[in-house]
mmCIF file of C-alpha atoms in Angstrom:
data_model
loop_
_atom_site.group_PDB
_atom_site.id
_atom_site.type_symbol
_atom_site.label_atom_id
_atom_site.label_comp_id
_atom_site.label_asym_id
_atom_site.label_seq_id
_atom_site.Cartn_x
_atom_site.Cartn_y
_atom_site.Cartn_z
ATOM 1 C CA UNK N 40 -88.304 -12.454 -11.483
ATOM 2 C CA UNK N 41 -89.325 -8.949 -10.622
ATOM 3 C CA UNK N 42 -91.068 -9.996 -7.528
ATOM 4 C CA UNK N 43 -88.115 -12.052 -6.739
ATOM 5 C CA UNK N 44 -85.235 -9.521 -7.506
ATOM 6 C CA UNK N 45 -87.127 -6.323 -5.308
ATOM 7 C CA UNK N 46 -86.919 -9.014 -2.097
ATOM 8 C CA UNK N 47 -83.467 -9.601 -2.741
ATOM 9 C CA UNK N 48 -83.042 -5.754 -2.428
ATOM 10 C CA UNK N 49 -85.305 -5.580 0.427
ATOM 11 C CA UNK N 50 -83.777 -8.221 2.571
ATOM 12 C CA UNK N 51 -79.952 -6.956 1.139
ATOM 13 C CA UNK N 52 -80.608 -3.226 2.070
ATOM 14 C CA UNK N 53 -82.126 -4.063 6.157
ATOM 15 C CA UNK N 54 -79.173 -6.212 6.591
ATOM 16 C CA UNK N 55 -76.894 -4.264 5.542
ATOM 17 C CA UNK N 56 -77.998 -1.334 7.232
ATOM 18 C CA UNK N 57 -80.251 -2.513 9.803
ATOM 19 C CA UNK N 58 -83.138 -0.370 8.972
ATOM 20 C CA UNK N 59 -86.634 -0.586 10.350
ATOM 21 C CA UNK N 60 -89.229 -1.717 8.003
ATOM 22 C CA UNK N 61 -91.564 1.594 8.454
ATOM 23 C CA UNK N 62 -88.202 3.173 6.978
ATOM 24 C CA UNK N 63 -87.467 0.634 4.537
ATOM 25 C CA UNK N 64 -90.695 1.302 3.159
ATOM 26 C CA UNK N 65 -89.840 5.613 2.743
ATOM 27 C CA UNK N 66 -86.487 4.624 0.543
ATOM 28 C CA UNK N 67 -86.163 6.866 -2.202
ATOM 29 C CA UNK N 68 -83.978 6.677 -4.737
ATOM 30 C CA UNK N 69 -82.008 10.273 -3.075
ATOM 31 C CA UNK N 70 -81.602 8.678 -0.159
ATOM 32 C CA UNK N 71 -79.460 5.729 -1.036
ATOM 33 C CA UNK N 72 -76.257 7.919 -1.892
ATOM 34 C CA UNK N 73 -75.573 10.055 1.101
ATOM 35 C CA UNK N 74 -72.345 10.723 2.228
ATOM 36 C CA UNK N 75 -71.237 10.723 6.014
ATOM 37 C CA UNK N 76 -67.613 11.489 6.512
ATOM 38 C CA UNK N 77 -66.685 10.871 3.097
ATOM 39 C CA UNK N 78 -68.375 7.052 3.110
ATOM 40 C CA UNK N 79 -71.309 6.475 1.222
ATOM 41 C CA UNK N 80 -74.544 5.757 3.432
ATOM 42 C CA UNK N 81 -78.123 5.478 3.317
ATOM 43 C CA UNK N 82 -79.898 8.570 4.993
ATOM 44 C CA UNK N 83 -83.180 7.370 6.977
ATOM 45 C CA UNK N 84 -85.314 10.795 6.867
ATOM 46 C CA UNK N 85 -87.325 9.927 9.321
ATOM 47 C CA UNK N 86 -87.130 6.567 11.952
ATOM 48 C CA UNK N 87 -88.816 6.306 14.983
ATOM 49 C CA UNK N 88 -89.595 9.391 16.908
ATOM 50 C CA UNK N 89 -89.291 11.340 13.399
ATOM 51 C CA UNK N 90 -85.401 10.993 14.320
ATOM 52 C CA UNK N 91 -83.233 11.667 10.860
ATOM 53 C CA UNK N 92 -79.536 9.679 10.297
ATOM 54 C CA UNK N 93 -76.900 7.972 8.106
ATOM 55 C CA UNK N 94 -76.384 5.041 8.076
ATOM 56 C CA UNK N 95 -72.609 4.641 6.530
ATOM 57 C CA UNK N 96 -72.666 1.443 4.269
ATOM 58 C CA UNK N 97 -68.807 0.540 4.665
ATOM 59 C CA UNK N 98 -67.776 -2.779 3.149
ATOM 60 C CA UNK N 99 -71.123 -3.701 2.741
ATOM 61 C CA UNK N 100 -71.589 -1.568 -0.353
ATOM 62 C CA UNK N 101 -72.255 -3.610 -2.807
ATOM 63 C CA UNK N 102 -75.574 -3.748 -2.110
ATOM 64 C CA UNK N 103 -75.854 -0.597 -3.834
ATOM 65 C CA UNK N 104 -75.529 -2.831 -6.867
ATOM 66 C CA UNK N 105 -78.359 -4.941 -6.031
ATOM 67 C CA UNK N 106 -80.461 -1.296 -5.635
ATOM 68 C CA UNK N 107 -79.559 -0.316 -8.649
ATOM 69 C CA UNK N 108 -80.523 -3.217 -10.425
ATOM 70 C CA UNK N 109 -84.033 -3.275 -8.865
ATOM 71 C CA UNK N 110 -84.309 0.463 -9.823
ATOM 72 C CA UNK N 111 -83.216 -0.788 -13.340
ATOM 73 C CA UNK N 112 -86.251 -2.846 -13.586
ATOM 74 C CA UNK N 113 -88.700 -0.913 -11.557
ATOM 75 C CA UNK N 114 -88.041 1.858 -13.848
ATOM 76 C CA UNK N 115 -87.997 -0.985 -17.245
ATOM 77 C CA UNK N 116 -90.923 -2.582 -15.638
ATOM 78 C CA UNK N 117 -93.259 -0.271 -14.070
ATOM 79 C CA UNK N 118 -92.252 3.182 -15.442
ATOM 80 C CA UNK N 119 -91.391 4.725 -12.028
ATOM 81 C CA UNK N 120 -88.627 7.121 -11.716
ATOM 82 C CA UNK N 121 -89.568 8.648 -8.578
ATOM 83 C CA UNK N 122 -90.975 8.565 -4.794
ATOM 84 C CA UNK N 123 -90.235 5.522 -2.645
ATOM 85 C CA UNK N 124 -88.101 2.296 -4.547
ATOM 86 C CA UNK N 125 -90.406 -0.280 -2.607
ATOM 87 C CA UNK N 126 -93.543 -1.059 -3.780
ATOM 88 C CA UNK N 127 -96.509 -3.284 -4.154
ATOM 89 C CA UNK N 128 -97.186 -4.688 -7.876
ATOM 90 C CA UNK N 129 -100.699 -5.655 -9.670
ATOM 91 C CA UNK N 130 -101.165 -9.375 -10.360
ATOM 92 C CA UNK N 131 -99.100 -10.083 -13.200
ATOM 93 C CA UNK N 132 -96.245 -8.053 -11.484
ATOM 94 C CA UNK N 133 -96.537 -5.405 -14.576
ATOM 95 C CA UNK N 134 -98.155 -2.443 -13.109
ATOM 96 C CA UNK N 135 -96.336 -1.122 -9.786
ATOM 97 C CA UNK N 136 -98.877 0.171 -7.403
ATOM 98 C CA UNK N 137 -98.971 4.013 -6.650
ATOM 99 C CA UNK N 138 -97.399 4.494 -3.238
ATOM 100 C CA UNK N 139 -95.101 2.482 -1.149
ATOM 101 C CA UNK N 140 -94.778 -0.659 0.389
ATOM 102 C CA UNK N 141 -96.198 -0.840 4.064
ATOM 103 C CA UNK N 142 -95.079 -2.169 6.887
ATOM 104 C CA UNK N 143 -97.047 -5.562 6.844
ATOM 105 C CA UNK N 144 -96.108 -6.186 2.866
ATOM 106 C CA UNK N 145 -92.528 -5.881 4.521
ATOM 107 C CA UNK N 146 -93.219 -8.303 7.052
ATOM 108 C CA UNK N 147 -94.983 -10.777 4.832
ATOM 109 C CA UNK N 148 -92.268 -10.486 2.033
ATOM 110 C CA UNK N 149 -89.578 -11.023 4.712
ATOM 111 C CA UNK N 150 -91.597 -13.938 5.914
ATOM 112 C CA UNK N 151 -91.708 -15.872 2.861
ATOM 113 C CA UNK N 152 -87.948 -16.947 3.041
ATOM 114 C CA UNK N 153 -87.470 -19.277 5.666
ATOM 115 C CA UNK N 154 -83.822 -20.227 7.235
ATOM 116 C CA UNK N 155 -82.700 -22.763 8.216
ATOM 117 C CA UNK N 156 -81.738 -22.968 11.962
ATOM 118 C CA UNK N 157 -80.495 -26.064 13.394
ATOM 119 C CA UNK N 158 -82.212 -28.507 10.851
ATOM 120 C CA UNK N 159 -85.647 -26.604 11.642
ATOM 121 C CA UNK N 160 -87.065 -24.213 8.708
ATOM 122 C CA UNK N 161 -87.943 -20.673 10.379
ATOM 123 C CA UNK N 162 -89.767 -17.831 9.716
ATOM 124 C CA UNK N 163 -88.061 -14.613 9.661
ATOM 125 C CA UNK N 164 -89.274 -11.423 10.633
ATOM 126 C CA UNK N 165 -87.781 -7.994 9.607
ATOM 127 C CA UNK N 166 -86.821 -7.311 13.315
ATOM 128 C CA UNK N 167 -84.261 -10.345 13.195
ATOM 129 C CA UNK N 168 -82.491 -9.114 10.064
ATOM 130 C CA UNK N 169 -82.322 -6.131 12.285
ATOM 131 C CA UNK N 170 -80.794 -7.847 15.215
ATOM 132 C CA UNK N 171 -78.769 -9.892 12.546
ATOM 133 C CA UNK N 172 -76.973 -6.259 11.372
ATOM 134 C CA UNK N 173 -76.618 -5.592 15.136
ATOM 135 C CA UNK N 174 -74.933 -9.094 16.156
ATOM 136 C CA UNK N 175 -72.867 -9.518 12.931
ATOM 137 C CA UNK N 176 -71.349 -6.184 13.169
ATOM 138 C CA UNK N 177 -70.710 -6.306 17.387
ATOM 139 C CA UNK N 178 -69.307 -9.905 16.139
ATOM 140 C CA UNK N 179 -67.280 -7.871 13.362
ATOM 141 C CA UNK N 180 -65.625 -5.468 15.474
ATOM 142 C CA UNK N 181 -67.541 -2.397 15.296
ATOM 143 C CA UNK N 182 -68.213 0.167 18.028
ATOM 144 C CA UNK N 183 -71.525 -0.589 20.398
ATOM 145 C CA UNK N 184 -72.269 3.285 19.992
ATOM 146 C CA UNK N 185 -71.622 3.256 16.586
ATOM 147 C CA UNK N 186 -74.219 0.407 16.423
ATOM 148 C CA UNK N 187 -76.407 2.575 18.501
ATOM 149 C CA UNK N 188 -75.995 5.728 15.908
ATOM 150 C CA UNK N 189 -76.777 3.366 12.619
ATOM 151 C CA UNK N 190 -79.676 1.432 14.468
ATOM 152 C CA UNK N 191 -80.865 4.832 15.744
ATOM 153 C CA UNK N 192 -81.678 3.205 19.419
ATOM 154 C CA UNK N 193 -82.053 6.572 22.100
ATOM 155 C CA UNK N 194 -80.562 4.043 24.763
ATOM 156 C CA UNK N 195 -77.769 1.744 24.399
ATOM 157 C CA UNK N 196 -79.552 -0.898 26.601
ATOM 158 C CA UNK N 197 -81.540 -1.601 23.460
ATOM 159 C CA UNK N 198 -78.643 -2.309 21.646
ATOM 160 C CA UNK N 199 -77.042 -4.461 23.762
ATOM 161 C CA UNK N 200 -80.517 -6.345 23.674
ATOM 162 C CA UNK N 201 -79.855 -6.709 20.527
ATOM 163 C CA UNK N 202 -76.438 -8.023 20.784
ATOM 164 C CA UNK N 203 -77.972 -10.456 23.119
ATOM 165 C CA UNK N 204 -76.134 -12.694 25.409
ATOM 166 C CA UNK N 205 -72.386 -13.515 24.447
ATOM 167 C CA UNK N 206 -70.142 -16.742 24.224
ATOM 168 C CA UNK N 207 -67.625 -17.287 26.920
ATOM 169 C CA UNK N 208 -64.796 -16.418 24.176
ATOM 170 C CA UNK N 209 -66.077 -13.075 23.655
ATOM 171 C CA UNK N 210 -66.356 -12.649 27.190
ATOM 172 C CA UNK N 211 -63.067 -13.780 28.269
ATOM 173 C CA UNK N 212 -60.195 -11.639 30.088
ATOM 174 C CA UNK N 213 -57.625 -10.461 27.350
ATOM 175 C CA UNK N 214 -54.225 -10.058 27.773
ATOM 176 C CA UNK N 215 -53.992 -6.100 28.767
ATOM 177 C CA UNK N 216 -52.232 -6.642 32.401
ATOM 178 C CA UNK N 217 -49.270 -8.764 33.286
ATOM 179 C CA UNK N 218 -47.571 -10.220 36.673
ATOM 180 C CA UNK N 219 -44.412 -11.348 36.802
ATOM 181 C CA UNK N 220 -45.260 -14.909 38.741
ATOM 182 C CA UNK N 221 -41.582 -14.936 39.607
ATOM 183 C CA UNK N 222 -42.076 -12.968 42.200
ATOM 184 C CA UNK N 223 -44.184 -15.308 44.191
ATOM 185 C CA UNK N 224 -41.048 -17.646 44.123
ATOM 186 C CA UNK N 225 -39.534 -16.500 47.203
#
C-alpha cells in the first residue's frame, strides 16, 4: 500500500543512517545522493543545533532502492516532485498533504510496528532505531567517532550511551601482548 511502502522507507532510511526524526522529516529528494569521500551518503542540512553532515550510506545502500520506489509512487500517487519525500496523506491516501511529515506523525508511524523482544510485543520509538544504527554498527566494527560524526552527537559520551553496556566477549583482553611463561620455570 502507499501508506505501507512510505513506512518501509521511513523506518529503512533512520536505520540505516541513524537520523533524528526532526531530520527525517526535512528529506528532500537532493539530499539523498550526496557524496562524502567518493561514497554515496545522505546529507542532513540541518540536525540539532542547526549542525549540517553526511551521513555515508556504505553497504547499507540499498535502501536507496526502497527511496526511490517511494518517490516512484509519491510522485505516481500524489503528483509531488519536490520539497521534503515524507509526508502526511488525506483519507483515502490519494492526496499527499502540502508540507512535511512532523515529528509526532514520525513517532506514531514508527510506533505502529511492534517487535518482538523476548516473546513480549514492543513499541518502538524512533530514538531506538537510532540507538539500533548506533549498536549494530559499534557491533559491526565501525569507528566510535565515526559513529559520533554520522549520529552528529557534540560529545562522545552520548554515543557510548548509545552503545550502552557491553557483553563480557566484547569486553575481553585480546591477544596484543605475549609472555613467554617459560621463564617462570626456573
Amino acid at each position: 500500500s502507499v501508506r505501507g511502502l512510505r513506512d518501509t522507507a521511513i523506518i529503512a532510511l533512520m536505520l540505516c543512517t541513524g537520523i533524528r526524526e526532526a531530520e527525517l522529516c526535512n528529506v528532500e529528494a537532493q539530499d539523498l545522493r550526496r557524496k562524502l569521500g567518493g561514497e554515496l551518503a545522505l546529507h542532513v542540512r540541518e540536525g540539532k543545533g542547526c549542525k549540517e553532515r553526511l551521513v555515508p550510506y556504505g553497504d547499507l545502500d540499498w535502501v536507496l532502492v526502497v527511496l526511490d520506489r517511494w518517490r516512484q509512487v509519491l510522485v505516481k500517487v500524489a503528483k509531488i516532485t519536490k520539497g521534503p519525500i515524507f509526508r502526511g496523506f488525506y483519507k483515502g491516501y490519494k492526496t499527499a498533504r502540502p508540507g512535511p511529515l512532523s515529528v509526532r506523525a514520525v513517532e506514531y508511524i514508527v510506533g505502529r510496528y511492534p517487535v518482538a523482544i523476548d516473546g513480549n510485543s514492543v513499541r518502538v520509538t524512533p530514538h531506538d532505531l537510532r540507538r539500533t544504527y548506533a549498536r549494530l554498527m559499534y557491533d559491526a566494527g565501525m569507528e566510535l567517532v565515526a559513529i559520533q560524526q554520522n549520529l552528529g552527537h557534540a560529545d562522545i559520551k552520548t554515543t557510548l550511551s548509545y552503545i550502552g553496556e557491553l557483553e563480557a566477549d566484547k569486553r575481553r583482553g585480546r591477544a596484543v601482548l605475549s609472555f613467554d611463561l617459560s621463564a617462570l620455570e626456573a
